[in-house]
Amino acid sequence: MEVVYGFHLMRAFVQGDANHVIPPTVLEALNEAGVFRLLTPQEVRRPRDGPSDAPRGVGDPGLADCSAARNGMIISVPNRLACLFPDKAQEEAFGADPNARVTGVAAPTGIGRRVPGGKRVSGRWSYNSGAPYATWAAVGALLKDEHDAVVDQALVLIPAANLIVEDTWHTAGMRGIASNTLIGGDVFVPEHRITENPR
């Protein structure tokens, strides 16, 4: 049984490397196993999931498919980060979909400008592991005032549907990690999905 399991993982690894994304069957298996939810609070996780599952949850796939393991680990961390936003933002991200997948780049390579009710954010966020699989993204932005001066920095939570994925990750043997670039152009982000000065 373990030989068959290993064979399927190895075949998935080869497919992921060729296609620059892990296969949908592997993504669904990680979802079903609760890997992406390993670090989120109990109210977001299914009751059977728990932090103690984390080493096995990402370690087992890594035996044959390092891209699957890294995506599981990388997405579980921003999922936890999304739970630091106000309750309203958490409800938007996880309420309808407990399997939401948040990717993240904390580096403030975006720019946010104040508008009524929130910010307008534009930017490019590179090395965003798991970008094609994301349902949300937590990304960094410098906040500017009306004089174009930087006044703060923030982490903003944006639906992945509002961002473009640019395929910029072609690292041999690790293409399935899909650490691509997310691009946002003048995306409105309401105040409850902004954490200013995240230090």
CSV table of C-alpha atoms in Angstrom, one decimal:
chain,number,residue,atom,x,y,z
A,1,MET,CA,0.0,0.0,0.0
A,2,GLU,CA,2.8,2.5,0.9
A,3,VAL,CA,4.6,1.6,-2.4
A,4,VAL,CA,1.4,2.5,-4.4
A,5,TYR,CA,0.9,5.7,-2.3
A,6,GLY,CA,4.5,6.7,-3.0
A,7,PHE,CA,4.1,6.0,-6.7
A,8,HIS,CA,1.0,8.2,-6.9
A,9,LEU,CA,2.8,11.0,-5.1
A,10,MET,CA,5.9,10.7,-7.4
A,11,ARG,CA,3.7,10.8,-10.5
A,12,ALA,CA,1.9,13.9,-9.1
A,13,PHE,CA,5.3,15.5,-8.5
A,14,VAL,CA,6.3,14.9,-12.2
A,15,GLN,CA,3.0,16.3,-13.4
A,16,GLY,CA,3.2,19.4,-11.1
A,17,ASP,CA,6.7,20.1,-12.3
A,18,ALA,CA,5.7,19.9,-15.9
A,19,ASN,CA,2.6,22.0,-15.5
A,20,HIS,CA,3.9,24.5,-13.0
A,21,VAL,CA,1.0,23.7,-10.6
A,22,ILE,CA,0.3,20.7,-8.4
A,23,PRO,CA,-2.5,18.5,-9.9
A,24,PRO,CA,-6.1,19.2,-8.8
A,25,THR,CA,-6.3,15.8,-7.2
A,26,VAL,CA,-3.4,16.6,-4.9
A,27,LEU,CA,-4.9,20.0,-4.0
A,28,GLU,CA,-8.2,18.3,-3.1
A,29,ALA,CA,-6.3,15.6,-1.1
A,30,LEU,CA,-4.5,18.4,0.9
A,31,ASN,CA,-7.9,20.1,1.4
A,32,GLU,CA,-9.6,16.9,2.6
A,33,ALA,CA,-6.7,16.1,4.9
A,34,GLY,CA,-7.1,19.5,6.5
A,35,VAL,CA,-3.5,20.5,5.8
A,36,PHE,CA,-4.3,24.1,5.0
A,37,ARG,CA,-6.2,24.5,8.3
A,38,LEU,CA,-3.5,23.1,10.6
A,39,LEU,CA,-2.6,26.4,12.1
A,40,THR,CA,-6.0,28.2,12.1
A,41,PRO,CA,-8.0,28.5,15.4
A,42,GLN,CA,-10.4,25.8,16.4
A,43,GLU,CA,-13.5,27.8,15.3
A,44,VAL,CA,-12.2,27.8,11.8
A,45,ARG,CA,-10.8,24.2,11.7
A,46,ARG,CA,-12.9,21.1,11.6
A,47,PRO,CA,-13.0,19.4,15.0
A,48,ARG,CA,-10.7,16.6,13.9
A,49,ASP,CA,-7.9,18.9,12.9
A,50,GLY,CA,-5.3,20.1,15.3
A,51,PRO,CA,-1.9,21.7,15.5
A,52,SER,CA,-0.4,18.3,16.5
A,53,ASP,CA,-1.2,17.0,13.0
A,54,ALA,CA,1.1,19.6,11.4
A,55,PRO,CA,4.4,17.7,11.1
A,56,ARG,CA,2.7,14.6,9.6
A,57,GLY,CA,0.3,16.7,7.5
A,58,VAL,CA,3.1,18.4,5.5
A,59,GLY,CA,5.8,15.7,6.0
A,60,ASP,CA,4.0,12.8,4.4
A,61,PRO,CA,3.4,14.4,1.0
A,62,GLY,CA,6.9,15.7,1.1
A,63,LEU,CA,8.3,12.2,1.0
A,64,ALA,CA,7.7,12.1,-2.8
A,65,ASP,CA,6.3,15.5,-3.7
A,66,CYS,CA,8.1,18.5,-2.2
A,67,SER,CA,5.9,21.0,-4.0
A,68,ALA,CA,2.7,19.5,-2.4
A,69,ALA,CA,4.3,19.6,1.0
A,70,ARG,CA,5.6,23.2,0.6
A,71,ASN,CA,2.2,24.4,-0.6
A,72,GLY,CA,0.5,22.8,2.4
A,73,MET,CA,2.9,24.4,4.8
A,74,ILE,CA,3.1,27.8,3.0
A,75,ILE,CA,-0.7,28.2,2.7
A,76,SER,CA,-1.4,27.1,6.3
A,77,VAL,CA,0.8,30.0,7.6
A,78,PRO,CA,-1.1,32.9,5.8
A,79,ASN,CA,-4.3,31.1,6.7
A,80,ARG,CA,-3.3,31.6,10.4
A,81,LEU,CA,-2.3,35.2,9.6
A,82,ALA,CA,-5.8,35.9,8.1
A,83,CYS,CA,-7.3,35.0,11.5
A,84,LEU,CA,-5.5,38.0,13.0
A,85,PHE,CA,-7.8,40.3,11.0
A,86,PRO,CA,-11.1,41.6,12.5
A,87,ASP,CA,-14.0,39.1,12.8
A,88,LYS,CA,-15.7,40.5,9.8
A,89,ALA,CA,-12.7,39.8,7.6
A,90,GLN,CA,-12.4,36.3,9.0
A,91,GLU,CA,-16.1,35.6,8.3
A,92,GLU,CA,-15.6,36.8,4.7
A,93,ALA,CA,-12.6,34.6,4.2
A,94,PHE,CA,-13.6,31.4,6.0
A,95,GLY,CA,-17.4,31.7,6.7
A,96,ALA,CA,-18.6,30.2,3.5
A,97,ASP,CA,-15.5,28.2,2.8
A,98,PRO,CA,-13.6,26.7,5.8
A,99,ASN,CA,-11.2,25.3,3.1
A,100,ALA,CA,-10.2,28.9,2.0
A,101,ARG,CA,-6.6,29.1,0.9
A,102,VAL,CA,-4.7,32.3,1.8
A,103,THR,CA,-1.3,33.0,0.3
A,104,GLY,CA,0.8,35.8,1.4
A,105,VAL,CA,3.7,38.2,0.9
A,106,ALA,CA,4.4,40.5,3.8
A,107,ALA,CA,6.9,42.6,2.0
A,108,PRO,CA,5.2,46.0,1.3
A,109,THR,CA,5.6,46.0,-2.4
A,110,GLY,CA,2.2,47.5,-2.9
A,111,ILE,CA,0.9,51.0,-2.5
A,112,GLY,CA,-2.3,51.9,-0.6
A,113,ARG,CA,-4.0,55.3,-0.8
A,114,ARG,CA,-6.9,56.3,1.4
A,115,VAL,CA,-10.4,56.5,-0.1
A,116,PRO,CA,-13.8,56.6,1.7
A,117,GLY,CA,-14.2,53.4,3.6
A,118,GLY,CA,-10.8,51.9,3.0
A,119,LYS,CA,-7.8,52.0,0.6
A,120,ARG,CA,-7.1,51.6,-3.1
A,121,VAL,CA,-4.2,49.2,-3.4
A,122,SER,CA,-1.9,48.5,-6.3
A,123,GLY,CA,1.2,46.4,-6.5
A,124,ARG,CA,3.2,43.3,-7.5
A,125,TRP,CA,3.9,40.6,-4.9
A,126,SER,CA,6.5,38.1,-6.0
A,127,TYR,CA,7.5,34.7,-4.7
A,128,ASN,CA,3.9,34.1,-3.7
A,129,SER,CA,4.0,30.4,-3.1
A,130,GLY,CA,0.7,28.7,-4.0
A,131,ALA,CA,-0.6,31.7,-5.9
A,132,PRO,CA,-2.7,29.7,-8.4
A,133,TYR,CA,-4.5,27.9,-5.6
A,134,ALA,CA,-5.3,30.9,-3.5
A,135,THR,CA,-8.8,32.1,-2.7
A,136,TRP,CA,-7.4,35.1,-0.7
A,137,ALA,CA,-4.1,36.9,-0.4
A,138,ALA,CA,-2.6,38.7,2.5
A,139,VAL,CA,-0.1,41.1,1.0
A,140,GLY,CA,2.0,44.1,2.2
A,141,ALA,CA,1.6,47.7,1.2
A,142,LEU,CA,3.1,51.1,1.9
A,143,LEU,CA,0.4,53.6,2.8
A,144,LYS,CA,0.7,57.0,1.2
A,145,ASP,CA,-1.0,60.3,1.9
A,146,GLU,CA,-2.4,62.9,-0.5
A,147,HIS,CA,1.1,64.3,-0.8
A,148,ASP,CA,2.5,60.9,-1.9
A,149,ALA,CA,4.5,60.6,1.3
A,150,VAL,CA,4.7,57.2,3.0
A,151,VAL,CA,2.9,57.4,6.3
A,152,ASP,CA,2.7,53.7,7.4
A,153,GLN,CA,2.6,50.2,6.1
A,154,ALA,CA,-0.1,47.6,6.3
A,155,LEU,CA,-1.1,44.0,5.5
A,156,VAL,CA,-4.2,43.9,3.4
A,157,LEU,CA,-6.5,40.9,2.7
A,158,ILE,CA,-7.7,40.7,-0.9
A,159,PRO,CA,-9.9,38.1,-2.6
A,160,ALA,CA,-7.7,36.2,-5.2
A,161,ALA,CA,-10.4,36.9,-7.8
A,162,ASN,CA,-9.4,40.6,-7.7
A,163,LEU,CA,-5.7,39.8,-8.5
A,164,ILE,CA,-3.9,38.5,-11.5
A,165,VAL,CA,-1.4,35.6,-11.3
A,166,GLU,CA,1.7,36.1,-13.5
A,167,ASP,CA,3.7,32.9,-14.1
A,168,THR,CA,7.2,33.9,-13.1
A,169,TRP,CA,8.3,30.8,-11.2
A,170,HIS,CA,10.3,28.3,-13.2
A,171,THR,CA,12.7,26.8,-10.7
A,172,ALA,CA,13.8,23.3,-11.8
A,173,GLY,CA,12.3,20.5,-9.7
A,174,MET,CA,10.1,23.0,-7.7
A,175,ARG,CA,7.8,24.4,-10.4
A,176,GLY,CA,4.7,23.0,-8.7
A,177,ILE,CA,5.2,25.4,-5.7
A,178,ALA,CA,4.0,28.0,-8.2
A,179,SER,CA,5.7,30.9,-6.3
A,180,ASN,CA,4.4,33.3,-8.9
A,181,THR,CA,3.7,37.0,-8.8
A,182,LEU,CA,0.3,38.4,-7.8
A,183,ILE,CA,-0.6,41.7,-9.4
A,184,GLY,CA,-3.3,44.1,-8.1
A,185,GLY,CA,-4.4,47.3,-9.9
A,186,ASP,CA,-6.3,49.8,-7.9
A,187,VAL,CA,-8.2,47.2,-5.8
A,188,PHE,CA,-10.5,48.6,-3.2
A,189,VAL,CA,-9.8,47.1,0.2
A,190,PRO,CA,-12.3,48.0,3.0
A,191,GLU,CA,-10.9,49.1,6.4
A,192,HIS,CA,-11.8,45.8,8.2
A,193,ARG,CA,-9.4,44.0,5.8
A,194,ILE,CA,-6.4,46.2,6.6
A,195,THR,CA,-4.0,45.8,9.5
A,196,GLU,CA,-1.9,48.9,9.7
A,197,ASN,CA,1.6,48.9,11.1
A,198,PRO,CA,1.8,45.1,11.5
A,199,ARG,CA,5.0,45.0,13.6
